[in-house]
Each structure stands twice: as structure tokens, then as C-alpha cells.
PDB file of C-alpha atoms in Angstrom:
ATOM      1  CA  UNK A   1     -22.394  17.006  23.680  1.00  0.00           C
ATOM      2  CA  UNK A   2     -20.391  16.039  26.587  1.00  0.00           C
ATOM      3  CA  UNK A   3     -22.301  14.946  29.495  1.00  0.00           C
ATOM      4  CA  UNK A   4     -20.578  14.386  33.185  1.00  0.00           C
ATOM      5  CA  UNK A   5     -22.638  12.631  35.799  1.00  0.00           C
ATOM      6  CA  UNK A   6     -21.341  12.679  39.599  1.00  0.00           C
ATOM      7  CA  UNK A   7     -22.143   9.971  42.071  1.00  0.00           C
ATOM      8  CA  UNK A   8     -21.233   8.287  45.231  1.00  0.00           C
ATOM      9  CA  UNK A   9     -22.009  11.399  47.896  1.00  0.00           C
ATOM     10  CA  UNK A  10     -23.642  11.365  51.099  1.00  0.00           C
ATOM     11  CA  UNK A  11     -23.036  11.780  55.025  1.00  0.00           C
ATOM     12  CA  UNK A  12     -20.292  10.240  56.449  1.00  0.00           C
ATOM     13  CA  UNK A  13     -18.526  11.255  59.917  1.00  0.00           C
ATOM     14  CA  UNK A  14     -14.980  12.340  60.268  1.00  0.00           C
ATOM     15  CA  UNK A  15     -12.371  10.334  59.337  1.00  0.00           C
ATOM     16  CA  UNK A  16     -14.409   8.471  57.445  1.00  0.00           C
ATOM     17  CA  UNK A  17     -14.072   7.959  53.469  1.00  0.00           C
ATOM     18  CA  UNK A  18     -16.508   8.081  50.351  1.00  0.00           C
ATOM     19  CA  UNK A  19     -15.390   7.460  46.442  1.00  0.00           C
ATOM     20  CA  UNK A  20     -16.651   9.990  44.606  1.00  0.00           C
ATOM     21  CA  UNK A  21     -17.851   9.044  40.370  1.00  0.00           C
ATOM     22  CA  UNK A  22     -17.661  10.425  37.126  1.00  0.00           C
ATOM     23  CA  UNK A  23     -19.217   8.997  34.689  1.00  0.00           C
ATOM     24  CA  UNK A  24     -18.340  10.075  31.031  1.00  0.00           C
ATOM     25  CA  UNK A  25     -20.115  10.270  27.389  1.00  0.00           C
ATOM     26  CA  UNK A  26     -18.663  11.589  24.500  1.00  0.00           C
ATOM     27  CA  UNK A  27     -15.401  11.159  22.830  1.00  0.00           C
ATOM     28  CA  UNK A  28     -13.439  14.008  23.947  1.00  0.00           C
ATOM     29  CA  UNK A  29     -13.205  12.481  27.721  1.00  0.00           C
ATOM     30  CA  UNK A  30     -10.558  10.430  26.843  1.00  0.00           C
ATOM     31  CA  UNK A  31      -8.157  12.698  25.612  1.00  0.00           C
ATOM     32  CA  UNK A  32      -8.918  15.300  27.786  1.00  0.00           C
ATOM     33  CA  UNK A  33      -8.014  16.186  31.573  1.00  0.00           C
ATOM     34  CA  UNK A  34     -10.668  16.053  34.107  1.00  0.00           C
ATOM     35  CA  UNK A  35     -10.865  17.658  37.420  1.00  0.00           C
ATOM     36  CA  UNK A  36     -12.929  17.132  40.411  1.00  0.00           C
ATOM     37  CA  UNK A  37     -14.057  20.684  41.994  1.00  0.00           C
ATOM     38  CA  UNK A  38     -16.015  21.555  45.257  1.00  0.00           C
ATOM     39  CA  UNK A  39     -17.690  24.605  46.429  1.00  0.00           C
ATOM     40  CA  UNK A  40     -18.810  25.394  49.809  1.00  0.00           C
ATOM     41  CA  UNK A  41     -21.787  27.530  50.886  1.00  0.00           C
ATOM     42  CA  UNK A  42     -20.414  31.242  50.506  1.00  0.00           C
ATOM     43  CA  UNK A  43     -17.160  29.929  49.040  1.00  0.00           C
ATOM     44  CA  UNK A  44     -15.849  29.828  45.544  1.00  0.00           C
ATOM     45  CA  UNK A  45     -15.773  26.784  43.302  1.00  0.00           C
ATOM     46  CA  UNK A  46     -11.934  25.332  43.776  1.00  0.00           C
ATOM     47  CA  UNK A  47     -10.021  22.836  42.544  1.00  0.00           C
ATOM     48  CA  UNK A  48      -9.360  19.417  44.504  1.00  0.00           C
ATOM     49  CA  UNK A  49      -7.864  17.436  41.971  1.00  0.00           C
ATOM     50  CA  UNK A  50      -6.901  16.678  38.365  1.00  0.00           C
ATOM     51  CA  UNK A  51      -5.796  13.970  36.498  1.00  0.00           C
ATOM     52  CA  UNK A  52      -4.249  14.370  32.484  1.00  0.00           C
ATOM     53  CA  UNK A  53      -5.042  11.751  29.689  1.00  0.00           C
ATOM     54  CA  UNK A  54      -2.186  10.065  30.614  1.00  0.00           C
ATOM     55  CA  UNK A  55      -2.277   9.436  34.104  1.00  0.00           C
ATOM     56  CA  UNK A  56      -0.779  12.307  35.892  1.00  0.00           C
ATOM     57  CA  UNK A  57      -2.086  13.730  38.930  1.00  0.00           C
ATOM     58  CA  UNK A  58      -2.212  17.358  40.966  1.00  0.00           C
ATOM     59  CA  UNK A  59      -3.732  17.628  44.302  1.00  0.00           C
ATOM     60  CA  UNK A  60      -4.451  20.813  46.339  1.00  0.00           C
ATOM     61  CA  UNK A  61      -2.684  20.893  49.898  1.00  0.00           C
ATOM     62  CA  UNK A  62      -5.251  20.425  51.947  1.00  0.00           C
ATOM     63  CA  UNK A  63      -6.353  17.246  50.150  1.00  0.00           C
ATOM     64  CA  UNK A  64      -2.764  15.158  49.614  1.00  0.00           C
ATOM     65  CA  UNK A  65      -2.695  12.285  51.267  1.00  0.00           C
ATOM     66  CA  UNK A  66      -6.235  11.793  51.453  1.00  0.00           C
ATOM     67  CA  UNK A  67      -7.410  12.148  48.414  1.00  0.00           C
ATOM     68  CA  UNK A  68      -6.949   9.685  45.484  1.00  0.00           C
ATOM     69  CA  UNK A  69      -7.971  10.617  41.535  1.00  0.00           C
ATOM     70  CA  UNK A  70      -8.217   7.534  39.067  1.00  0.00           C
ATOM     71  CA  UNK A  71      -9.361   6.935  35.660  1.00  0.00           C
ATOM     72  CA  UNK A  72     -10.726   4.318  33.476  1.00  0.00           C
ATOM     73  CA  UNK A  73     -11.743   4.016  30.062  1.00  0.00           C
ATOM     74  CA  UNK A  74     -15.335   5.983  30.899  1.00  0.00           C
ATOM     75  CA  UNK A  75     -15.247   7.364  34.797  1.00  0.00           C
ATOM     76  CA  UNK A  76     -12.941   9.458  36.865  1.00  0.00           C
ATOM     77  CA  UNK A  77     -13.099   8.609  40.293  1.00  0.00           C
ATOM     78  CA  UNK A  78     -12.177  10.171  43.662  1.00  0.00           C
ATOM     79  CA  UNK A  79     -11.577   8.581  47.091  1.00  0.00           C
ATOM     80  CA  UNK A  80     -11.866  10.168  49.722  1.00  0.00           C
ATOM     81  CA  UNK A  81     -10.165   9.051  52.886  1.00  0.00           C
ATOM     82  CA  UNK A  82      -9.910  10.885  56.331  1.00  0.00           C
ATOM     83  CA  UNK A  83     -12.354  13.215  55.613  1.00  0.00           C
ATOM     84  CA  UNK A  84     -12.703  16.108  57.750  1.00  0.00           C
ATOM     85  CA  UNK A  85     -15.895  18.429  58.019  1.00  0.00           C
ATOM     86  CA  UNK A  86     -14.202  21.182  56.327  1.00  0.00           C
ATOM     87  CA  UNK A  87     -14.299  18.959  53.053  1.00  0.00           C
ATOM     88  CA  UNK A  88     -18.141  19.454  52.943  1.00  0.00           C
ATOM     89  CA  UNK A  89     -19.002  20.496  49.941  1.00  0.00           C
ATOM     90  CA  UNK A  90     -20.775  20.214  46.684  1.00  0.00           C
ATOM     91  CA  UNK A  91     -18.058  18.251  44.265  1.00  0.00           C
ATOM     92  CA  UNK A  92     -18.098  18.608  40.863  1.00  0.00           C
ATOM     93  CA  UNK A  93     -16.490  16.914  37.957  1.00  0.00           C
ATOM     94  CA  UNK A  94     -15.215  18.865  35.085  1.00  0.00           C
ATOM     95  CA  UNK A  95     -13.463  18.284  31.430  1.00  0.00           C
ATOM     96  CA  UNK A  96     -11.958  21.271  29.608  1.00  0.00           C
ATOM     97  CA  UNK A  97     -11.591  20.693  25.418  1.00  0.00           C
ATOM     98  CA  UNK A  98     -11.456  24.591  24.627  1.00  0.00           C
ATOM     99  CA  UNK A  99     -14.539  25.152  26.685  1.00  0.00           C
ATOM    100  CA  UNK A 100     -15.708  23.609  30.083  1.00  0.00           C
ATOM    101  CA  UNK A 101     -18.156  20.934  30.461  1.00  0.00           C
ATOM    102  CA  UNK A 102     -19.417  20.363  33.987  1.00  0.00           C
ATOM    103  CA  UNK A 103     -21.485  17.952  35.923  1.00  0.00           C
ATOM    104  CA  UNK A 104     -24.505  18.960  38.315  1.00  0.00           C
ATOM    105  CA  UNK A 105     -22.751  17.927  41.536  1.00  0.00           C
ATOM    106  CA  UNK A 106     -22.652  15.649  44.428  1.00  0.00           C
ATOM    107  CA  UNK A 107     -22.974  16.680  47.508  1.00  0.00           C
ATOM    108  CA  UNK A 108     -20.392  15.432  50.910  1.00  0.00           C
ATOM    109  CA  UNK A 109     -21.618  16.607  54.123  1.00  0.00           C
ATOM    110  CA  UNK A 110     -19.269  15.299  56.952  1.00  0.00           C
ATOM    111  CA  UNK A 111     -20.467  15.748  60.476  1.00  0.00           C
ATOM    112  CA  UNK A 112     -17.564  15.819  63.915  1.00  0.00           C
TER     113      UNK A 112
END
């Protein structure tokens, strides 16, 4: 069983910056794309970033520039720079190997 745990949230204040963890069991992380999600109170679950086995990246708009996805060997991270307090959420990391394995979330509360 894949197992996803998600670290590294808190309160920060705008324009301030957290780096968000992943950390990764099973073999199927490492040839697999993972994804770091975030839902809102009365929103639906969206996508904030992705990164592919090999290294390639895809950001949503509102995120570029700001955001950063990484990977090592057993952890996907995200930094998080400039944050704003529309980028409160609960984040989630997520692999997809024919079905999706998710993590139990983090939550980023940024006050003005």
C-alpha cells in the first residue's frame, strides 16, 4: 500500500512563505507523478501543482511564480512563497498508478 504523509503547514501572514512535504512509501512513488492539491471550505479539491518522474513541472495560474514543486528520492516538496490569503487551504499530496492514493492533508491558513 502506498502511504502519503503531508507536513510543514501552519499560519503564516501574507507574503510570507511555508514548504509544504510529502513524504513517500512504497515503490510505485518513484515512477509515478505526484501532485499537490488544495481545497477550500465550500470549494472543490484543485490542482496546484504536479511534477512527472522525470522532473517536469505544471503549475496552475494563480500559483506560477510563487510556487515551487521538487522531488527527491522519497518526498515531494512544495514552497510556497508570497502567499496570499486566498491560498488558504487544506493541501494535499497525491500519486496516481491506475488508481489515486492520497494523503490526509495539511492545512495553510494565511491571515492579511
Amino acid at each position: 500500500q502506498v502511504q502519503l504523509v503531508e507536513s510543514g503547514g501552519g499560519l503564516v501572514q501574507a507574503g510570507g512563505s511555508l514548504r509544504l512535504s510529502c513524504a513517500a512509501s512504497g515503490r510505485i512513488f518513484s515512477i509515478s507523478t505526484v501532485g499537490w492539491y488544495r481545497q477550500a471550505p465550500g470549494k472543490q479539491r484543485e490542482l496546484v501543482a504536479q511534477i512527472t518522474r522525470g522532473g517536469d513541472t505544471n503549475y496552475d495560474d494563480s500559483v506560477k511564480g510563487r510556487f515551487t514543486i521538487s522531488r527527491d528520492k522519497n518526498t515531494v516538496y512544495l514552497q510556497m512563497d508570497s502567499l496570499k490569503p486566498e491560498d488558504t487551504a487544506v493541501y494535499y499530496c497525491r500519486l496516481t498508478y491506475g488508481v489515486d492514493y492520497w494523503g490526509k492533508g495539511t492545512l495553510v491558513t494565511v491571515s492579511s
